[in-house]
Short mmCIF file of C-alpha atoms and ligand atoms in Angstrom, two decimals:
data_model
loop_
_atom_site.label_atom_id
_atom_site.label_comp_id
_atom_site.label_asym_id
_atom_site.label_seq_id
_atom_site.Cartn_x
_atom_site.Cartn_y
_atom_site.Cartn_z
CA UNK A 1 0.00 0.00 0.00
CA UNK A 2 1.49 3.31 -1.01
CA UNK A 3 1.47 6.27 1.34
CA UNK A 4 -1.03 7.99 -0.94
CA UNK A 5 -3.51 5.13 -0.53
CA UNK A 6 -3.32 5.52 3.24
CA UNK A 7 -4.48 9.14 3.09
CA UNK A 8 -8.13 9.55 4.11
CA UNK A 9 -9.67 11.68 1.35
CA UNK A 10 -12.59 12.54 3.62
CA UNK A 11 -10.34 14.23 6.15
CA UNK A 12 -8.00 16.34 4.07
CA UNK A 13 -6.57 19.63 5.27
CA UNK A 14 -8.33 22.41 3.39
CA UNK A 15 -5.23 24.55 3.41
CA UNK A 16 -1.60 23.43 3.50
CA UNK A 17 1.09 26.08 4.03
CA UNK A 18 4.75 25.29 3.39
CA UNK A 19 8.01 26.99 4.40
CA UNK A 20 10.33 25.88 1.61
CA UNK A 21 13.67 25.93 3.41
CA UNK A 22 17.12 24.44 2.91
CA UNK A 23 17.98 25.22 -0.71
CA UNK A 24 21.30 26.83 0.19
CA UNK A 25 22.46 24.04 2.50
CA UNK A 26 21.44 21.40 -0.02
CA UNK A 27 23.57 23.07 -2.70
CA UNK A 28 26.46 23.60 -0.32
CA UNK A 29 26.38 19.90 0.53
CA UNK A 30 27.01 19.19 -3.13
CA UNK A 31 29.76 21.77 -3.35
CA UNK A 32 27.58 24.08 -5.47
CA UNK A 33 26.45 27.68 -5.23
CA UNK A 34 23.31 28.54 -3.25
CA UNK A 35 21.44 29.49 -6.41
CA UNK A 36 21.85 25.93 -7.67
CA UNK A 37 19.75 24.94 -4.66
CA UNK A 38 17.06 27.48 -5.51
CA UNK A 39 16.96 26.25 -9.11
CA UNK A 40 16.53 22.69 -7.91
CA UNK A 41 13.82 23.78 -5.51
CA UNK A 42 11.53 24.41 -8.46
CA UNK A 43 10.93 20.69 -9.07
CA UNK A 44 9.92 20.35 -5.41
CA UNK A 45 7.43 23.19 -5.92
CA UNK A 46 5.97 21.22 -8.82
CA UNK A 47 5.82 18.09 -6.67
CA UNK A 48 3.95 20.00 -3.94
CA UNK A 49 1.51 21.54 -6.42
CA UNK A 50 0.76 18.33 -8.28
CA UNK A 51 0.56 16.34 -5.06
CA UNK A 52 -1.95 18.82 -3.64
CA UNK A 53 -4.08 18.62 -6.78
CA UNK A 54 -3.83 14.80 -6.87
CA UNK A 55 -5.41 14.61 -3.44
CA UNK A 56 -7.81 17.51 -3.90
CA UNK A 57 -6.41 20.06 -1.47
CA UNK A 58 -8.05 23.38 -2.32
CA UNK A 59 -5.44 25.79 -0.89
CA UNK A 60 -1.66 25.56 -1.03
CA UNK A 61 0.45 28.48 0.21
CA UNK A 62 4.19 28.55 -0.39
CA UNK A 63 6.68 30.84 1.34
CA UNK A 64 8.94 31.83 -1.55
CA UNK A 65 10.58 35.04 -0.33
CA UNK A 66 10.30 36.81 3.02
CA UNK A 67 10.63 40.53 3.72
CA UNK A 68 13.76 39.59 5.64
CA UNK A 69 15.20 37.84 2.59
CA UNK A 70 15.85 41.28 1.03
CA UNK A 71 18.85 41.39 3.38
CA UNK A 72 20.59 38.54 1.53
CA UNK A 73 23.51 39.23 -0.84
CA UNK A 74 22.35 41.32 -3.81
CA UNK A 75 23.35 38.64 -6.31
CA UNK A 76 21.30 35.96 -4.58
CA UNK A 77 18.26 38.24 -4.42
CA UNK A 78 18.62 39.06 -8.10
CA UNK A 79 18.97 35.40 -9.01
CA UNK A 80 15.84 34.55 -6.98
CA UNK A 81 13.85 37.24 -8.79
CA UNK A 82 15.00 35.94 -12.16
CA UNK A 83 14.18 32.40 -11.10
CA UNK A 84 10.67 33.54 -10.20
CA UNK A 85 10.08 34.90 -13.70
CA UNK A 86 11.57 31.89 -15.50
CA UNK A 87 9.60 29.51 -13.25
CA UNK A 88 6.32 31.29 -13.96
CA UNK A 89 7.10 31.06 -17.68
CA UNK A 90 7.87 27.38 -17.44
CA UNK A 91 5.17 26.32 -15.00
CA UNK A 92 2.22 28.02 -16.66
CA UNK A 93 1.59 24.65 -18.28
CA UNK A 94 1.55 22.94 -14.86
CA UNK A 95 -0.94 25.53 -13.64
CA UNK A 96 -3.26 25.10 -16.62
CA UNK A 97 -2.99 21.29 -16.79
CA UNK A 98 -3.82 20.99 -13.09
CA UNK A 99 -6.41 23.74 -12.71
CA UNK A 100 -4.23 25.82 -10.40
CA UNK A 101 -5.14 29.44 -9.78
CA UNK A 102 -2.22 31.66 -8.78
CA UNK A 103 -2.38 34.50 -6.30
CA UNK A 104 0.18 36.28 -4.12
CA UNK A 105 0.46 37.74 -0.64
CA UNK A 106 3.13 40.21 0.46
CA UNK A 107 4.57 43.54 -0.66
CA UNK A 108 4.49 42.74 -4.36
CA UNK A 109 5.22 46.35 -5.32
CA UNK A 110 8.73 45.89 -3.85
CA UNK A 111 9.55 43.24 -6.48
CA UNK A 112 11.29 44.22 -9.73
CA UNK A 113 8.85 45.44 -12.39
CA UNK A 114 9.35 42.41 -14.66
CA UNK A 115 8.43 40.09 -11.76
CA UNK A 116 5.34 42.13 -11.03
CA UNK A 117 4.15 42.02 -14.63
CA UNK A 118 4.88 38.29 -15.02
CA UNK A 119 2.95 37.63 -11.82
CA UNK A 120 0.02 39.78 -12.97
CA UNK A 121 0.01 38.00 -16.33
CA UNK A 122 0.06 34.53 -14.74
CA UNK A 123 -2.63 35.49 -12.23
CA UNK A 124 -4.84 36.66 -15.10
CA UNK A 125 -4.16 33.55 -17.21
CA UNK A 126 -5.06 31.21 -14.34
CA UNK A 127 -7.97 33.25 -12.95
CA UNK A 128 -10.63 30.74 -14.02
CA UNK A 129 -8.90 27.64 -12.67
CA UNK A 130 -10.75 25.98 -9.81
CA UNK A 131 -8.90 22.86 -8.58
CA UNK A 132 -6.45 24.58 -6.25
CA UNK A 133 -5.53 28.10 -5.18
CA UNK A 134 -1.76 28.45 -5.11
CA UNK A 135 -0.69 31.42 -3.02
CA UNK A 136 2.92 32.54 -3.28
CA UNK A 137 4.13 34.56 -0.29
CA UNK A 138 6.58 37.04 -1.80
CA UNK A 139 8.28 39.85 0.07
CA UNK A 140 6.00 38.64 2.82
CA UNK A 141 6.10 39.50 6.52
CA UNK A 142 3.31 38.35 8.78
CA UNK A 143 3.96 41.14 11.25
CA UNK A 144 3.78 43.71 8.45
CA UNK A 145 0.51 42.10 7.31
CA UNK A 146 -0.89 42.59 10.82
CA UNK A 147 0.34 46.21 10.87
CA UNK A 148 -1.37 46.81 7.51
CA UNK A 149 -4.60 45.27 8.82
CA UNK A 150 -4.42 47.44 11.94
CA UNK A 151 -4.04 50.59 9.85
CA UNK A 152 -6.99 49.64 7.66
CA UNK A 153 -9.19 48.95 10.66
CA UNK A 154 -8.16 52.24 12.34
CA UNK A 155 -9.08 54.08 9.15
CA UNK A 156 -12.50 52.42 9.11
CA UNK A 157 -13.05 53.56 12.71
CA UNK A 158 -11.88 57.11 11.92
CA UNK A 159 -14.20 57.19 8.92
CA UNK A 160 -17.09 56.20 11.20
CA UNK A 161 -17.67 52.91 9.36
CA UNK A 162 -16.99 50.81 12.44
CA UNK A 163 -16.87 51.27 16.22
CA UNK A 164 -13.99 50.07 18.36
CA UNK A 165 -16.32 47.59 20.07
CA UNK A 166 -16.98 45.93 16.73
CA UNK A 167 -13.32 44.95 16.31
CA UNK A 168 -13.03 41.23 16.91
CA UNK A 169 -11.05 38.27 15.58
CA UNK A 170 -13.19 38.09 12.46
CA UNK A 171 -12.59 41.77 11.65
CA UNK A 172 -8.83 41.25 11.95
CA UNK A 173 -8.98 38.12 9.76
CA UNK A 174 -11.03 39.99 7.17
CA UNK A 175 -8.35 42.66 6.89
CA UNK A 176 -5.37 40.35 6.41
CA UNK A 177 -4.01 39.57 2.93
CA UNK A 178 -5.54 36.11 3.39
CA UNK A 179 -9.07 37.42 3.98
CA UNK A 180 -10.61 35.16 1.35
CA UNK A 181 -8.84 31.96 2.45
CA UNK A 182 -9.41 29.48 5.26
CA UNK A 183 -6.63 29.30 7.85
CA UNK A 184 -3.95 26.65 7.25
CA UNK A 185 -4.74 23.30 8.86
CA UNK A 186 -1.23 22.05 8.30
CA UNK A 187 2.10 23.89 8.20
CA UNK A 188 5.11 22.06 6.81
CA UNK A 189 8.72 23.26 7.05
CA UNK A 190 11.66 21.47 5.49
CA UNK A 191 15.39 21.71 6.42
CA UNK A 192 15.14 20.73 10.07
CA UNK A 193 14.60 24.27 11.35
CA UNK A 194 11.79 24.44 13.85
CA UNK A 195 10.71 28.05 13.60
CA UNK A 196 8.02 30.08 11.88
CA UNK A 197 10.16 32.90 10.42
CA UNK A 198 7.40 35.53 10.33
CA UNK A 199 4.95 33.37 8.31
CA UNK A 200 1.17 33.50 8.74
CA UNK A 201 1.42 34.10 12.50
CA UNK A 202 -2.24 34.93 13.01
CA UNK A 203 -3.51 32.31 10.58
CA UNK A 204 -1.65 29.31 12.06
CA UNK A 205 -3.20 29.76 15.52
CA UNK A 206 -4.53 26.17 15.36
CA UNK A 207 -2.50 24.65 12.53
CA UNK A 208 -0.80 21.30 13.00
CA UNK A 209 2.95 21.64 12.53
CA UNK A 210 5.17 19.28 10.59
CA UNK A 211 8.95 19.73 10.57
CA UNK A 212 10.90 17.64 8.07
CA UNK A 213 14.65 17.20 8.16
CA UNK A 214 14.84 16.97 4.36
CA UNK A 215 16.05 20.00 2.42
CA UNK A 216 13.51 21.62 0.11
CA UNK A 217 15.00 20.39 -3.23
CA UNK A 218 14.55 16.81 -1.91
CA UNK A 219 10.84 17.26 -1.16
CA UNK A 220 8.49 15.03 -3.17
CA UNK A 221 4.75 14.53 -3.37
CA UNK A 222 5.19 11.41 -1.23
CA UNK A 223 6.54 13.66 1.52
CA UNK A 224 3.41 15.77 1.20
CA UNK A 225 1.24 12.65 1.37
CA UNK A 226 3.13 11.44 4.43
CA UNK A 227 2.73 14.81 6.18
CA UNK A 228 -0.98 14.67 5.47
CA UNK A 229 -1.24 11.08 6.66
CA UNK A 230 0.54 12.05 9.90
CA UNK A 231 -1.73 15.07 10.25
CA UNK A 232 -4.73 12.75 10.02
CA UNK A 233 -3.43 10.65 12.92
CA UNK A 234 -3.54 13.67 15.21
CA UNK A 235 -6.48 14.76 17.31
CA UNK A 236 -7.35 18.41 16.79
CA UNK A 237 -9.06 19.35 20.01
CA UNK A 238 -9.35 23.15 19.70
CA UNK A 239 -9.30 23.48 23.48
CA UNK A 240 -11.83 20.73 24.15
CA UNK A 241 -11.19 17.40 25.82
CA UNK A 242 -10.80 14.25 23.81
CA UNK A 243 -14.14 12.99 25.11
CA UNK A 244 -15.98 16.03 23.82
CA UNK A 245 -15.03 15.48 20.20
C1 IPE B 1 14.85 28.62 1.19
O1 IPE B 1 16.14 28.11 1.21
C2 IPE B 1 14.60 29.55 0.03
C3 IPE B 1 14.50 30.96 0.41
C4 IPE B 1 14.49 31.43 1.62
C5 IPE B 1 14.38 31.91 -0.68
P1 IPE B 1 17.35 28.91 1.86
O2 IPE B 1 17.94 29.79 0.82
O3 IPE B 1 16.89 29.61 3.08
O4 IPE B 1 18.34 27.74 2.23
P2 IPE B 1 19.17 27.59 3.56
O5 IPE B 1 18.21 27.70 4.70
O6 IPE B 1 20.18 28.71 3.58
O7 IPE B 1 19.79 26.25 3.47
C1 IPE B 2 12.04 31.50 5.46
O1 IPE B 2 13.28 30.91 5.24
C2 IPE B 2 11.57 32.20 4.24
C3 IPE B 2 11.33 31.35 3.08
C4 IPE B 2 11.32 30.05 3.08
C5 IPE B 2 11.04 32.04 1.86
P1 IPE B 2 14.62 31.57 5.76
O2 IPE B 2 15.71 30.63 5.45
O3 IPE B 2 14.75 32.94 5.25
O4 IPE B 2 14.34 31.62 7.34
P2 IPE B 2 15.33 31.95 8.54
O5 IPE B 2 15.80 33.36 8.34
O6 IPE B 2 16.44 30.98 8.51
O7 IPE B 2 14.48 31.81 9.76
MG1 MG B 3 16.80 29.08 5.03
#
């Protein structure tokens, strides 16, 4: 029995979020440049996307570039931006063949203009796809997202559209970049690091966490299936007792 056959299709996570980490270390281990790791991470992205569609997971969110990643060496940043454009060019077929709709979260206006236009073009081309929403977190900071939401809510109060008493968890959620998505049920991080690195802090309040020691370029759809199988063995209690479920 393959790992995929063990997955219960009636109990799938609705939203899987992934921190794709370890490209640099993987490349270094082979005596190559970091960018070689990023380039080889693209096939793992395809594995994750196709694996998600194979099972029928409606939302997949990938951390591709954090706000903090702008502090990396200029050449690496440039190479990552170029890789983004060439990957979108190459993977448009994967998106269309699998019914994947692309969207982004993060400060997209900070990206080079050619990245912005390639993203806009791909988003438009995939707008009618319905199998899976692929969200790329680019120049993304969860804390900045919460700051932005706070500013928007303050403005609504100043404009008299809302009272302070009306601000609750739902209002905050509705003002995040992820307003139209369910919260992640499962968060996966590769590379052995066990940290969140400013990713979806509000949204993962009740996510199950899965830390893999594999580096991102080594990630396959079977790893995704295994993470989902493990997720299904857990009891999500949301504060209740086991007996109450
Ligand atoms: C993840 O791999 C990709 C990005 C953050 C863009 P890293 O580049 O962080 O690889 P390591 O963690 O240095 O090995
Ligand atoms: C997190 O990885 C960001 C992405 C995967 C895009 P990093 O490699 O930048 O995280 P830290 O800085 O080691 O926590
Ligand atoms: Mg890293």
